[in-house]
Each structure stands twice: as structure tokens, then as C-alpha cells.
Amino acid sequence: MAEQKENKNNRIKKADIILLLGIIILGIVMIIMIQLFKKPGKKVVIEIDGKEVDSFLLNEENEGLKKTYKSYDGKGENTILIKDKKVSVISADCPDKICVHHKQIDKSGESIICLPHRFIVEVKDE
């Protein structure tokens, strides 16, 4: 009889499920709101090995700008392209090429990172 009471206390109740679903829905709504209210960035900053090496405005003047950077050890390269006021890494000679497959970025706070080359492209609102 004591076992039956223990089993009843350990079961998931309807209120637990409702609470869990409420938390999940709230989390999804918050993620959507954050994405909708991100500001368009004005500036692209390039960092290599933690040091800022270059920056460009995301404007018509820099439309079509293509620039290649050597990695921190001089053994690798990453090439960026600014197009339609967005920036992307269009080529890299790192083994995984995650940075090349990343979508274009244009919102403040977004970044593209190439870990093997310690290369960061970040959009800022400055």
C-alpha cells in the first residue's frame, strides 16, 4: 500500500505538463522577439587573434568590397565580401569551412568566426 502512494506521488501531473509547455512557449516567443527587434548594423569589424585589424561601414561606398586576410600565423587566409549591405566570408582555407557556409550577416551583434584562423567578422552598431 505504501508503494502505491509513492507511485502516485512520482507521476507527472497535468499541471506539470502545462507549466512545462508554458515555459517552452515563453522561451520561443522571447527568441522571436529578440530576432525581430535586432538593429541593422552600421559597421563591420575584423579581428584576428583578438586584435582589431580592419573595419568598414555597411554602406553603398563599400558595396562589392572584397578583401583577403592572412591568419594569425600567416599560414591561412579568409576572404570577406560586402554585398547588399551584408557581409560574408566567401572563402577560407581552413579544414571545416564553417565560416564560409555561415549566412550573410547585417544585424548588430551578429558574427562569423573561423576558429582555426582565430578570425572574427562582427557587425556593430557604431
Coordinates of C-alpha atoms in Angstrom, one line a residue:
M1 CA 0.0 0.0 0.0
A2 CA 2.9 2.4 0.8
E3 CA 4.3 1.6 -2.7
Q4 CA 1.1 2.7 -4.4
K5 CA 1.2 6.1 -2.6
E6 CA 4.8 6.6 -3.7
N7 CA 4.0 5.8 -7.3
K8 CA 1.1 8.3 -7.3
N9 CA 3.4 11.0 -5.9
N10 CA 6.1 10.3 -8.5
R11 CA 3.7 10.6 -11.5
I12 CA 3.7 13.7 -13.7
K13 CA 0.6 15.7 -13.1
K14 CA -1.4 17.7 -15.7
A15 CA -0.3 20.9 -14.0
D16 CA 3.4 19.9 -14.5
I17 CA 2.8 19.5 -18.2
I18 CA 1.0 22.8 -18.5
L19 CA 3.8 24.6 -16.7
L20 CA 6.5 23.0 -18.9
L21 CA 4.6 23.9 -22.1
G22 CA 4.2 27.4 -20.8
I23 CA 7.9 27.8 -20.2
I24 CA 8.7 26.4 -23.7
I25 CA 6.2 28.7 -25.4
L26 CA 7.6 31.7 -23.4
G27 CA 11.1 30.8 -24.5
I28 CA 10.1 30.6 -28.2
V29 CA 8.3 33.9 -28.0
M30 CA 11.4 35.6 -26.4
I31 CA 13.7 34.2 -29.1
I32 CA 11.3 35.5 -31.9
M33 CA 11.1 38.9 -30.2
I34 CA 14.9 39.2 -29.9
Q35 CA 15.3 38.4 -33.6
L36 CA 12.6 40.8 -34.7
F37 CA 14.0 43.8 -32.8
K38 CA 17.7 43.4 -33.7
K39 CA 19.0 46.7 -35.1
P40 CA 20.7 46.7 -38.5
G41 CA 24.4 47.2 -38.1
K42 CA 26.4 50.1 -39.4
K43 CA 29.9 48.8 -39.2
V44 CA 31.9 45.6 -39.8
V45 CA 34.9 44.9 -37.6
I46 CA 37.5 42.3 -38.5
E47 CA 39.6 40.8 -35.7
I48 CA 42.5 38.4 -36.0
D49 CA 43.9 36.7 -32.9
G50 CA 41.9 39.1 -30.7
K51 CA 43.2 42.3 -32.3
E52 CA 41.1 44.6 -34.4
V53 CA 42.8 44.8 -37.8
D54 CA 40.2 46.4 -40.0
S55 CA 36.7 48.0 -40.1
F56 CA 34.2 49.1 -42.8
L57 CA 30.9 50.8 -42.9
L58 CA 28.0 48.8 -44.3
N59 CA 27.0 51.3 -46.9
E60 CA 26.9 51.9 -50.6
E61 CA 30.5 53.1 -50.7
N62 CA 31.7 49.6 -49.7
E63 CA 29.3 47.7 -51.9
G64 CA 31.2 44.9 -53.6
L65 CA 34.2 45.2 -51.3
K66 CA 36.2 42.0 -51.3
K67 CA 39.3 41.7 -49.1
T68 CA 41.5 38.8 -48.0
Y69 CA 43.2 38.5 -44.6
K70 CA 46.1 36.3 -43.5
S71 CA 45.6 34.2 -40.4
Y72 CA 47.4 34.9 -37.2
D73 CA 50.2 32.5 -38.1
G74 CA 50.4 33.6 -41.7
K75 CA 49.5 30.0 -42.9
G76 CA 45.8 30.6 -43.8
E77 CA 43.5 33.1 -45.4
N78 CA 39.9 34.3 -45.1
T79 CA 38.2 36.4 -47.7
I80 CA 35.2 38.6 -46.9
L81 CA 32.7 40.2 -49.3
I82 CA 30.3 43.1 -48.6
K83 CA 27.2 42.9 -50.8
D84 CA 23.7 44.4 -50.3
K85 CA 24.8 45.9 -47.0
K86 CA 25.6 42.4 -45.7
V87 CA 29.0 40.8 -45.0
S88 CA 30.0 37.2 -45.6
V89 CA 33.1 35.0 -45.6
I90 CA 33.3 33.8 -49.2
S91 CA 36.5 31.7 -49.0
A92 CA 38.8 30.2 -46.4
D93 CA 41.4 27.5 -46.4
C94 CA 40.6 26.1 -43.0
P95 CA 39.7 22.4 -42.8
D96 CA 36.0 22.7 -41.8
K97 CA 34.9 25.9 -43.7
I98 CA 32.1 26.6 -41.2
C99 CA 32.8 30.3 -41.7
V100 CA 32.2 30.0 -45.5
H101 CA 28.9 28.2 -45.0
H102 CA 27.6 30.7 -42.5
K103 CA 24.8 33.0 -43.7
Q104 CA 25.5 36.7 -44.5
I105 CA 25.3 39.0 -41.5
D106 CA 24.0 42.5 -41.2
K107 CA 22.4 42.9 -37.7
S108 CA 24.2 44.4 -34.8
G109 CA 25.9 41.8 -32.6
E110 CA 26.0 39.1 -35.3
S111 CA 29.4 37.5 -36.0
I112 CA 31.1 34.9 -38.2
I113 CA 34.0 33.1 -36.6
C114 CA 36.8 30.9 -38.0
L115 CA 38.3 29.2 -35.1
P116 CA 41.3 27.6 -36.8
H117 CA 42.4 31.0 -38.1
R118 CA 41.3 33.0 -35.0
F119 CA 39.4 35.2 -37.4
I120 CA 36.2 37.1 -36.4
V121 CA 33.9 39.2 -38.5
E122 CA 31.4 41.1 -36.3
V123 CA 28.7 43.6 -37.1
K124 CA 28.4 46.6 -34.7
D125 CA 26.0 49.5 -34.3
E126 CA 28.8 52.1 -34.0

